[in-house]
Short mmCIF file of C-alpha atoms in Angstrom, two decimals:
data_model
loop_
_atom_site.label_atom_id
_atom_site.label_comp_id
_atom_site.label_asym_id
_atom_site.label_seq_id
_atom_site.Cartn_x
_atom_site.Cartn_y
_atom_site.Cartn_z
CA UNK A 27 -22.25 -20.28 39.93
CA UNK A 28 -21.31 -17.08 41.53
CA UNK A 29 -18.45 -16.19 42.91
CA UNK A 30 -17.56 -15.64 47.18
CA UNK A 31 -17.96 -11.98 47.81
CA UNK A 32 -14.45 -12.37 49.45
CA UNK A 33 -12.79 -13.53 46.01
CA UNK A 34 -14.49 -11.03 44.10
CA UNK A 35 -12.89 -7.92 46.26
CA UNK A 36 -9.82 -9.60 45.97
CA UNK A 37 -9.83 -10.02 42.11
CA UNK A 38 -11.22 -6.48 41.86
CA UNK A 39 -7.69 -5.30 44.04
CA UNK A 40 -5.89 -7.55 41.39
CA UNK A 41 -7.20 -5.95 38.20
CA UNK A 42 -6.53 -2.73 39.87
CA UNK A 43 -2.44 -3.61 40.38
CA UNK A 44 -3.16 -4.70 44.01
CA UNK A 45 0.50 -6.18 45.10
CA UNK A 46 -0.97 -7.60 48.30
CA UNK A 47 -4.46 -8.76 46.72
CA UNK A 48 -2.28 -10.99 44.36
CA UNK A 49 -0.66 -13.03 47.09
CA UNK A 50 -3.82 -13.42 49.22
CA UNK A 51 -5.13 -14.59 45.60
CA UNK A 52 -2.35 -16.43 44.81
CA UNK A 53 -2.01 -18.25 48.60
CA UNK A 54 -5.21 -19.11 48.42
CA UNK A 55 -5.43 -21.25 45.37
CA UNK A 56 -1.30 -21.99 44.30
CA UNK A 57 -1.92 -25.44 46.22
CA UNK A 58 -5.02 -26.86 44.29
CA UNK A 59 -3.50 -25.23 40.98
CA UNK A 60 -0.03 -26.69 41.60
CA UNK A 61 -1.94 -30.04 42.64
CA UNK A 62 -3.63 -29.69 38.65
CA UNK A 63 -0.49 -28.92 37.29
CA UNK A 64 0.97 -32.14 38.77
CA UNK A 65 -1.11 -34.46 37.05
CA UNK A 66 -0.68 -33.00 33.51
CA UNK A 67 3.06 -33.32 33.71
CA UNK A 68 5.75 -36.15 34.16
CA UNK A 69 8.29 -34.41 36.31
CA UNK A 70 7.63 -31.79 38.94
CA UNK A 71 10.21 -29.16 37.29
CA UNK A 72 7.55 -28.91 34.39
CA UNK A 73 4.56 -28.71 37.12
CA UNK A 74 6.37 -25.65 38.62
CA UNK A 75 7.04 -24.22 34.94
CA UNK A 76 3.30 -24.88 34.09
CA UNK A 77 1.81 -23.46 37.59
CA UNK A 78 3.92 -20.46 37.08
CA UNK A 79 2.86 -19.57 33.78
CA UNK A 80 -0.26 -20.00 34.51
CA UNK A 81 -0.89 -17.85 37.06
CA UNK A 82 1.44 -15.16 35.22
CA UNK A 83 -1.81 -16.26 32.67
CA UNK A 84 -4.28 -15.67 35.52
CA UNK A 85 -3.11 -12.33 36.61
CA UNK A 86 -2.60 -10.71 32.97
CA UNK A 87 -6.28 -12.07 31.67
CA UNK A 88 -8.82 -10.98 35.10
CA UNK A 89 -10.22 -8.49 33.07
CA UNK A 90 -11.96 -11.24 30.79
CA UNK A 91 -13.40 -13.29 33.90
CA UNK A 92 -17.04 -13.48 33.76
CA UNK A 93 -18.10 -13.06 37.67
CA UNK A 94 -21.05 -15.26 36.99
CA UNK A 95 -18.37 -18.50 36.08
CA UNK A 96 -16.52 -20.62 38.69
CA UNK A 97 -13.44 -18.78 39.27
CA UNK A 98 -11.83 -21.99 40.59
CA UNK A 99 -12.70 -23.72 37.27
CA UNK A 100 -11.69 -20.51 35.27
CA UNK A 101 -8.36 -20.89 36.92
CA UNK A 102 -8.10 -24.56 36.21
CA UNK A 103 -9.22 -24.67 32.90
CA UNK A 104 -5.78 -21.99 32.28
CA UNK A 105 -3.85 -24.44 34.39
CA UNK A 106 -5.19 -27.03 32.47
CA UNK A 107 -4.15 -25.54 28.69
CA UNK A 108 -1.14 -24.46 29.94
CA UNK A 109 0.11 -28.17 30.69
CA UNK A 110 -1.79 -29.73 27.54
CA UNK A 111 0.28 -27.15 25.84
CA UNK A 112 3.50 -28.43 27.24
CA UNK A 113 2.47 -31.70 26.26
CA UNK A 114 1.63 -31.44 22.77
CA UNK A 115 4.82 -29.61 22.59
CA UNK A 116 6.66 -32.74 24.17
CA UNK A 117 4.72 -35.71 22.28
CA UNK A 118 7.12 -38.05 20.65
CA UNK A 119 4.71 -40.51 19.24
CA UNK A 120 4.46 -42.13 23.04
CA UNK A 121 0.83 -43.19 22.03
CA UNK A 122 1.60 -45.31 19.13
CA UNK A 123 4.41 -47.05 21.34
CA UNK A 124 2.17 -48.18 23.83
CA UNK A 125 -0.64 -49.61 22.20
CA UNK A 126 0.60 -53.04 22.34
CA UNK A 127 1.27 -52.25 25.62
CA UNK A 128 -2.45 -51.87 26.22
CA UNK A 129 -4.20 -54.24 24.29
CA UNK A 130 -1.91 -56.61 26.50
CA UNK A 131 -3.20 -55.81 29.45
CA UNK A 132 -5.53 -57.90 30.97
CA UNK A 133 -8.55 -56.49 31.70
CA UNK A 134 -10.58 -57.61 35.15
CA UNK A 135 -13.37 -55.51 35.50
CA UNK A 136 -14.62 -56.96 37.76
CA UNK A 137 -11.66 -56.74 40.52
CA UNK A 138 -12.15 -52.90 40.73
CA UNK A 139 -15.95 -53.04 41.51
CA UNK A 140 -14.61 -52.22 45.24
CA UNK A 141 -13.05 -48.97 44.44
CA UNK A 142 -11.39 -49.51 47.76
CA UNK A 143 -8.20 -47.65 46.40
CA UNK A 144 -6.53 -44.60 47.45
CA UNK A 145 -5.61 -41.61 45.30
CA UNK A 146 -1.75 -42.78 45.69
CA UNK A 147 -2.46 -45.95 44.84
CA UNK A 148 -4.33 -44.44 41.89
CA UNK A 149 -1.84 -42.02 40.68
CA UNK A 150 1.20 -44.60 40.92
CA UNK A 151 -1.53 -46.68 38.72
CA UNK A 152 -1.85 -43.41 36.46
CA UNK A 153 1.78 -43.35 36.26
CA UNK A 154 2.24 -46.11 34.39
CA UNK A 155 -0.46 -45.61 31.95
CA UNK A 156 0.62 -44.72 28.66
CA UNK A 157 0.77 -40.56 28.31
CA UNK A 158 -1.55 -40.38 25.78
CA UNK A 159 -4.18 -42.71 27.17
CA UNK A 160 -3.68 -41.04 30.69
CA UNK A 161 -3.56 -37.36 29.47
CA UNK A 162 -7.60 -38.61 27.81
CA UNK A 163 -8.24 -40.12 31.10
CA UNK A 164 -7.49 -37.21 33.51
CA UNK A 165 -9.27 -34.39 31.41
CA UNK A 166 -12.62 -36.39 30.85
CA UNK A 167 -12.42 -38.64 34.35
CA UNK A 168 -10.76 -36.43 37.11
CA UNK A 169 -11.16 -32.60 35.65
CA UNK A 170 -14.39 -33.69 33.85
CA UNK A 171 -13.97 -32.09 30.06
CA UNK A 172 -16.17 -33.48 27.49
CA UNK A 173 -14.90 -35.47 24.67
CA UNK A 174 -15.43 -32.51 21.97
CA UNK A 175 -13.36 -30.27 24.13
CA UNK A 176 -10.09 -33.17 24.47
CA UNK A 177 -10.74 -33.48 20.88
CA UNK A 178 -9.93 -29.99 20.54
CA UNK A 179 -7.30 -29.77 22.73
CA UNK A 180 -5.26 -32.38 21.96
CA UNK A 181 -6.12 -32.10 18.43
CA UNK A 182 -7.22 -35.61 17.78
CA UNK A 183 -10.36 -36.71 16.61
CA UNK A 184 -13.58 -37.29 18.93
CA UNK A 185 -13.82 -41.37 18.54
CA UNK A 186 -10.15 -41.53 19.23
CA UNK A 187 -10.61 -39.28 22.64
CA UNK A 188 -13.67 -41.89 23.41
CA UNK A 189 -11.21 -45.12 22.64
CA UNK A 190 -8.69 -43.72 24.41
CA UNK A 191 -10.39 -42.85 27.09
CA UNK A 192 -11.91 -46.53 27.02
CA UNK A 193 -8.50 -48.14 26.81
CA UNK A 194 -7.01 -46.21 29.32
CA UNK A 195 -9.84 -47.69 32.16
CA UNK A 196 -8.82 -51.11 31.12
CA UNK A 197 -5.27 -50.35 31.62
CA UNK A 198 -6.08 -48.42 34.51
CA UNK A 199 -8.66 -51.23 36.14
CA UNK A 200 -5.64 -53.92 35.28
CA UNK A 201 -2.83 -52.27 36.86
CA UNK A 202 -5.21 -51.83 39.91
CA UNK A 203 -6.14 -55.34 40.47
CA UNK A 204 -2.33 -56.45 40.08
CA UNK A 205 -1.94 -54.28 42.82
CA UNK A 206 -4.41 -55.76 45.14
CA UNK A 207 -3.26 -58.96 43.75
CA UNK A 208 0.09 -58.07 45.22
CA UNK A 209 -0.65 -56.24 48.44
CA UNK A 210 -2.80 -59.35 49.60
CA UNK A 211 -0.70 -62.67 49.39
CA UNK A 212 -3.24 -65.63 48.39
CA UNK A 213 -3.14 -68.58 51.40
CA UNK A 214 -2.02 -71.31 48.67
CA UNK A 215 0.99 -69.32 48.93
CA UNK A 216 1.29 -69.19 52.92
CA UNK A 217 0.62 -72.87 52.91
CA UNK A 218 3.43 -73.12 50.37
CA UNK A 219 5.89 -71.33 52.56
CA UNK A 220 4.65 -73.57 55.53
CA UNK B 5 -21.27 -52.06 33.38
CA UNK B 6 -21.99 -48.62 33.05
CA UNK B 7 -23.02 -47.84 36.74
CA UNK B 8 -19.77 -49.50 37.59
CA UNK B 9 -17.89 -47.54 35.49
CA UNK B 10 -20.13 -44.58 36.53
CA UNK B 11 -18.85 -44.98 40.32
CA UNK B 12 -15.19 -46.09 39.17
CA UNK B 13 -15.20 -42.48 38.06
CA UNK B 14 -16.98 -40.55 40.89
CA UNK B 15 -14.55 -42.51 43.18
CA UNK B 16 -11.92 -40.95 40.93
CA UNK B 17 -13.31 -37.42 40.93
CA UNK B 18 -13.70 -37.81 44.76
CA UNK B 19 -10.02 -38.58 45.03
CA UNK B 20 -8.62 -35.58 43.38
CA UNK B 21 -11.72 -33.35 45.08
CA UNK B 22 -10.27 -30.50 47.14
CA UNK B 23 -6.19 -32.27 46.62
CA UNK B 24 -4.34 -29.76 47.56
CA UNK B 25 -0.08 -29.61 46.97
CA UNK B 26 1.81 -27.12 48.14
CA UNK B 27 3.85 -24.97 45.84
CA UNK B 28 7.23 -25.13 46.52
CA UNK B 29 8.38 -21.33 47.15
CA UNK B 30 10.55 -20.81 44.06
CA UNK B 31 7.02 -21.14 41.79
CA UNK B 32 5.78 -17.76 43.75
CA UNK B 33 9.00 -16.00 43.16
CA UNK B 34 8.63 -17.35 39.58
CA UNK B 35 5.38 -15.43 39.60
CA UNK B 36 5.57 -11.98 40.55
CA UNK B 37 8.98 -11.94 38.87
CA UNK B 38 7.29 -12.13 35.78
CA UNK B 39 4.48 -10.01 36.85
CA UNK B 40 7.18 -7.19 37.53
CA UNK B 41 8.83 -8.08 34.63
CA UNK B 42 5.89 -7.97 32.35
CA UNK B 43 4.67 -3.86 34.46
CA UNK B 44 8.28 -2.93 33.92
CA UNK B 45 8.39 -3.93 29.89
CA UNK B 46 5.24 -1.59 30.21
CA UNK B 47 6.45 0.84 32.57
CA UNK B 48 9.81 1.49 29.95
CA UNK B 49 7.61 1.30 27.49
CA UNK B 50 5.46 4.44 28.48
CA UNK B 51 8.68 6.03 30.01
CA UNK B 52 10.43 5.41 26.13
CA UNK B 53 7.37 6.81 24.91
CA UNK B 54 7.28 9.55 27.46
CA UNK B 55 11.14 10.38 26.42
CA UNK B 56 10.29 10.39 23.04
CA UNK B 57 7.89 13.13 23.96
CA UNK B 58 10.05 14.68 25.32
CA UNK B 59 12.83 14.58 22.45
CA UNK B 60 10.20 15.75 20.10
CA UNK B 61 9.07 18.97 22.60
CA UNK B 62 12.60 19.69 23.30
CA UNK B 63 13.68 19.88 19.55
CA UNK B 64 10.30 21.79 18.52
CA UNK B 65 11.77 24.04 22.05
CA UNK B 66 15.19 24.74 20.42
CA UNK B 67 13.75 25.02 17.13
CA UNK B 68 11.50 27.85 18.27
CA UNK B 69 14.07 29.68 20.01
CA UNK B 70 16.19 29.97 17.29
CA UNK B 71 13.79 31.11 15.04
CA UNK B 72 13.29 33.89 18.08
CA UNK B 73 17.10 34.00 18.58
CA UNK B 74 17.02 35.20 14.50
CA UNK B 75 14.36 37.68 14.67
CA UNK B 76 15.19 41.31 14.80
CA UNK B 77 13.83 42.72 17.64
CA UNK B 78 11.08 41.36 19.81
CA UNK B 79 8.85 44.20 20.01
CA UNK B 80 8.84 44.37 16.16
CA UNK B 81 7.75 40.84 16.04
CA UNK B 82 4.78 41.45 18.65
CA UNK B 83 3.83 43.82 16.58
CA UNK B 84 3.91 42.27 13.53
CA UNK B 85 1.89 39.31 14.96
CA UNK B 86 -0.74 41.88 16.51
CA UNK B 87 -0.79 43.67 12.82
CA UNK B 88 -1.28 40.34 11.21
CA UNK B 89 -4.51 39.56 13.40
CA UNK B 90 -5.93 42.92 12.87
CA UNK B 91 -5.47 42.60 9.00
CA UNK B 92 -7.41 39.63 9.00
CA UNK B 93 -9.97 40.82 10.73
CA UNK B 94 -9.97 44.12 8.38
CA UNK B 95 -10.56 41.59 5.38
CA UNK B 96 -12.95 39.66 6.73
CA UNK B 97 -15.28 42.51 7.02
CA UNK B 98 -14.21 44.04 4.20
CA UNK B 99 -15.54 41.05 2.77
CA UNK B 100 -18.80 41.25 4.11
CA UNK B 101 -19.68 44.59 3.13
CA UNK B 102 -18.53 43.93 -0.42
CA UNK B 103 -21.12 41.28 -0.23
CA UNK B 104 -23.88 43.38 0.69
CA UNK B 105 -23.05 46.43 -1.76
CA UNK B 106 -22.78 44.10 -4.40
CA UNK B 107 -26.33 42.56 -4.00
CA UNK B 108 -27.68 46.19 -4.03
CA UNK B 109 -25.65 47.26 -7.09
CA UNK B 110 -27.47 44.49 -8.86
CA UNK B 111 -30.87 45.22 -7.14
CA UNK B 112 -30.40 48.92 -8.86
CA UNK B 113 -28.18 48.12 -11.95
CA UNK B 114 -31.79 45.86 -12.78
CA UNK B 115 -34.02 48.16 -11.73
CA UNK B 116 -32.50 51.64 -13.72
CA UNK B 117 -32.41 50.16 -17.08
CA UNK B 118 -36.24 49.77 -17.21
CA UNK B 119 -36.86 53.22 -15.94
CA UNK B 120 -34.65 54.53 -18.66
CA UNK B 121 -35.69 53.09 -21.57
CA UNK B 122 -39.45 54.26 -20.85
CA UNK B 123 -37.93 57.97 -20.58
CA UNK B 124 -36.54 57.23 -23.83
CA UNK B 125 -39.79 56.04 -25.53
CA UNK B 126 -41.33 59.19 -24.33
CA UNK B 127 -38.80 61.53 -25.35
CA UNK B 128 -39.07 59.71 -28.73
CA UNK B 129 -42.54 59.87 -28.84
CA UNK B 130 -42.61 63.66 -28.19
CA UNK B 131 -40.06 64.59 -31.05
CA UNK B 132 -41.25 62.71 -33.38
CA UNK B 133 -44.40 64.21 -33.02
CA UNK B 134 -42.72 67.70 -33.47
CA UNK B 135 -40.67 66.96 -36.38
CA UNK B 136 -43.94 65.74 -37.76
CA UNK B 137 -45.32 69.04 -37.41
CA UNK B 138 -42.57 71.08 -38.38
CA UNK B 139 -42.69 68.97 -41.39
CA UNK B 140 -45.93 69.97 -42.09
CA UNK B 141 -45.45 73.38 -41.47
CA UNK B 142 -42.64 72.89 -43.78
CA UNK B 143 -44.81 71.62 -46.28
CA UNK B 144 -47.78 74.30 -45.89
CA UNK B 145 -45.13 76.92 -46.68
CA UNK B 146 -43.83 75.56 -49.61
CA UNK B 147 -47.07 74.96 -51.17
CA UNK B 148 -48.25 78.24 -50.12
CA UNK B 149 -45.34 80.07 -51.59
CA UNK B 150 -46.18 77.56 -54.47
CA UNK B 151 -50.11 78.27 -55.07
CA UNK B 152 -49.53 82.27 -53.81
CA UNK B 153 -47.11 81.98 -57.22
CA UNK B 154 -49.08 80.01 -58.95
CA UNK B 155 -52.89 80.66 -57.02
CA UNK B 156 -52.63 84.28 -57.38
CA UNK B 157 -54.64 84.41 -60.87
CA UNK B 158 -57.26 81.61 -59.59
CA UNK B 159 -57.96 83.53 -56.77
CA UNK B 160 -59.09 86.32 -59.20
CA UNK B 161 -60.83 84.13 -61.20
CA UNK B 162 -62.80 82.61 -58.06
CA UNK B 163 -65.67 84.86 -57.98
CA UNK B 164 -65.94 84.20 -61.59
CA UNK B 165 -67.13 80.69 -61.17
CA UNK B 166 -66.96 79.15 -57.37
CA UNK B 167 -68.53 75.67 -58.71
CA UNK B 168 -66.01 74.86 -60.71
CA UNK B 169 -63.01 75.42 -58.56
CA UNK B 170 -64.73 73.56 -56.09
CA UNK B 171 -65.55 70.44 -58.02
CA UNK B 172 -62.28 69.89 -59.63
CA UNK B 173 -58.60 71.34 -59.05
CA UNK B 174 -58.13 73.72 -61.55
CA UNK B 175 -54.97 73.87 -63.59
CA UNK B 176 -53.66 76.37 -64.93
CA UNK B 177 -54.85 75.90 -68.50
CA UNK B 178 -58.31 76.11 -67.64
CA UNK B 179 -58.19 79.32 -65.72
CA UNK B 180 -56.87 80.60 -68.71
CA UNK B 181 -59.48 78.78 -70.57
CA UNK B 182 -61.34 80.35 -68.10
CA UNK B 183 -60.28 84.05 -68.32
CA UNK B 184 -60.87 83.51 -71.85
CA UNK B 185 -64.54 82.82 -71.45
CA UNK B 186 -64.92 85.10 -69.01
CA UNK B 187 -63.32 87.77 -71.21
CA UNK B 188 -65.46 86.18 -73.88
CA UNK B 189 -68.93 86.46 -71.43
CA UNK B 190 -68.02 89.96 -71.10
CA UNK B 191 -67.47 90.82 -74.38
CA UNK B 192 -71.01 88.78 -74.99
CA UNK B 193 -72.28 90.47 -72.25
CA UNK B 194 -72.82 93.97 -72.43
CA UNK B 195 -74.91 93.17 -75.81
CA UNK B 196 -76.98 90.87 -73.87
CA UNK B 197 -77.74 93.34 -71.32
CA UNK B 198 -78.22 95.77 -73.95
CA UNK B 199 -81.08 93.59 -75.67
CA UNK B 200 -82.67 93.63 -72.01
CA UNK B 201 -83.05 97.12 -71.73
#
């Protein structure tokens, strides 16, 4: 994948001190890097902490860009680490808590075969996963890592990335259909009210 | 199961394709902050280095002038640095031609002692071919003075009898044995020669 000629002159202008070519670069991607940097954190102070390192990150490292990568996906991937390093720093044994938590959660596949949900409705879903599960989830589902590369990043082992990863759909597919369950009032209850 | 699970998570992918949240304004500030503060680390780091440069030239600077400041006179120390270079430049071809004259020494000092010692020979040859003669002049004289002494009577006795004196060295004893027959022939010979007549 090869980069747009017009991002290329631009990162050229930013290895070469450019003021001006780093604000066109950074205007024209601190939206879908802040957006990334949202969904590895909990609150949005640490999304702005994370976004801004990261592109502190971007700028320093240009010089070891390969033009023949994805320069959006370069600069994801550092968003990316950035926030998993935040959150290894934060863990507090969050996973361990919430494995009862999970295994309790019923788990209706088939409700979610419409996939008629939004990306809110998703995220507040996401929300309550538990961090661990969801932190699995997001790398392999949404940014699509493979399950050797969350085993190196989080430092866990490659079955527990796959079980997480597995748990966290059936917590994920759960939470969804109480959702639906609860926008869309069954008629027993109607009739009830009547 | 898996092609539902398959298109739970391309639905999920297509959710979060192209989402987009703007920054809030304080992140960019955040940024470039940084970046300045992270050129300006660098910047004082090259201008400390630059002033420590500097430090060091200065200091060599004074140091230098008061090692001029504590010289003489100026013109004596130009030309004490131009006399310096010249001497150098004496000894290094002094050098060279000491190389050459000593290769040729050599070349001769090898050469001369060869020549000589035939001379020598020769010279050695020659007299000791002269003393050799002078010896034997030497020795003729003696024994001529000798036999003249002692030859004197033989040679008077030769034409007496030449075979004999031939044949054998004669001694002394028998040229007197000699004269003795001869004076005894004599005396025996006039009565011979009588009888013949």
């Amino acid at each position: 994948m090869s980069v747009e000629p017009d991002i290329l002159e631009l990162i050229e202008k930013c290895k070469a001190g450019d003021r001006r070519a780093q604000f066109d670069l950074y205007g024209r991607f601190s939206g879908l890097m802040f957006a990334v940097s949202l969904r590895y954190t909990n609150t949005k102070i640490d999304a702005e902490d994370v976004v801004q390192n990261a592109w502190v990150k971007i700028f320093s490292k240009l010089d070891t860009f390969s033009e023949n990568n994805s320069f959006e996906g370069w600069m994801r991937r550092i968003v990316v680490n950035t926030a998993i390093t935040l959150y290894r720093k934060n863990k507090k044994h969050a996973n361990q808590a919430d494995i009862s938590e999970v295994l309790a959660t019923p788990a209706d596949i088939d409700a979610s075969k419409q996939c008629d949900f939004t990306r809110e409705e998703l995220e507040n879903a996401i929300s309550r996963m538990p961090e661990g599960y969801g932190v699995v989830f997001k790398l392999y589902v949404i940014d699509g890592y493979k399950h050797k590369e969350i085993a190196e990043m989080l430092d866990i082992e490659v079955n527990t990335s796959k079980s997480q990863l597995s748990r966290a759909k059936k917590f994920l597919q759960g939470v969804l259909l109480h959702m639906e369950q609860v926008a869309t009032p069954r008629v027993d209850d109607h009739s009830n009210i009547d | 199961m898996k092609p539902i699970k398959d298109i739970f998570s391309s639905h999920i992918q297509g959710l979060y394709k192209g989402h987009e949240v703007d920054a809030p304004g304080s992140v960019q500030e955040g940024v470039f902050n940084q970046l300045d503060a992270i050129n300006g680390s660098n910047t004082s780091g090259s201008a400390s280095g630059g002033f420590t440069s500097k430090a060091v030239l200065g200091a060599a600077v004074v140091i230098v002038g008061f090692a001029w400041y504590l010289m003489p006179v100026s013109e004596d120390q130009v030309v004490v640095d131009e006399v310096e270079v010249v001497e150098e430049l004496v000894v290094e071809d002094v050098k060279v031609v000491e190389e050459v004259a000593v290769t040729d020494a050599v070349y001769e000092v090898e050469a001369a002692p060869e020549l000589v010692v035939q001379e020598v020979v020769e010279e050695n040859v020659e007299i000791s071919v002269e003393e050799q003669i002078i010896a034997e002049e030497e020795i003729e004289n003696t024994v001529v003075t000798s036999d003249i002494e002692d030859v004197h009577p033989e040679v008077v006795v030769d034409p007496i009898d030449e075979d004999e004196i031939l044949e054998e060295a004669v001694p002394t004893k028998d040229v007197i044995k000699t004269k003795e027959v001869q004076e005894v022939l004599e005396w025996v010979l006039p009565a011979k020669l009588e009888v013949d007549e």
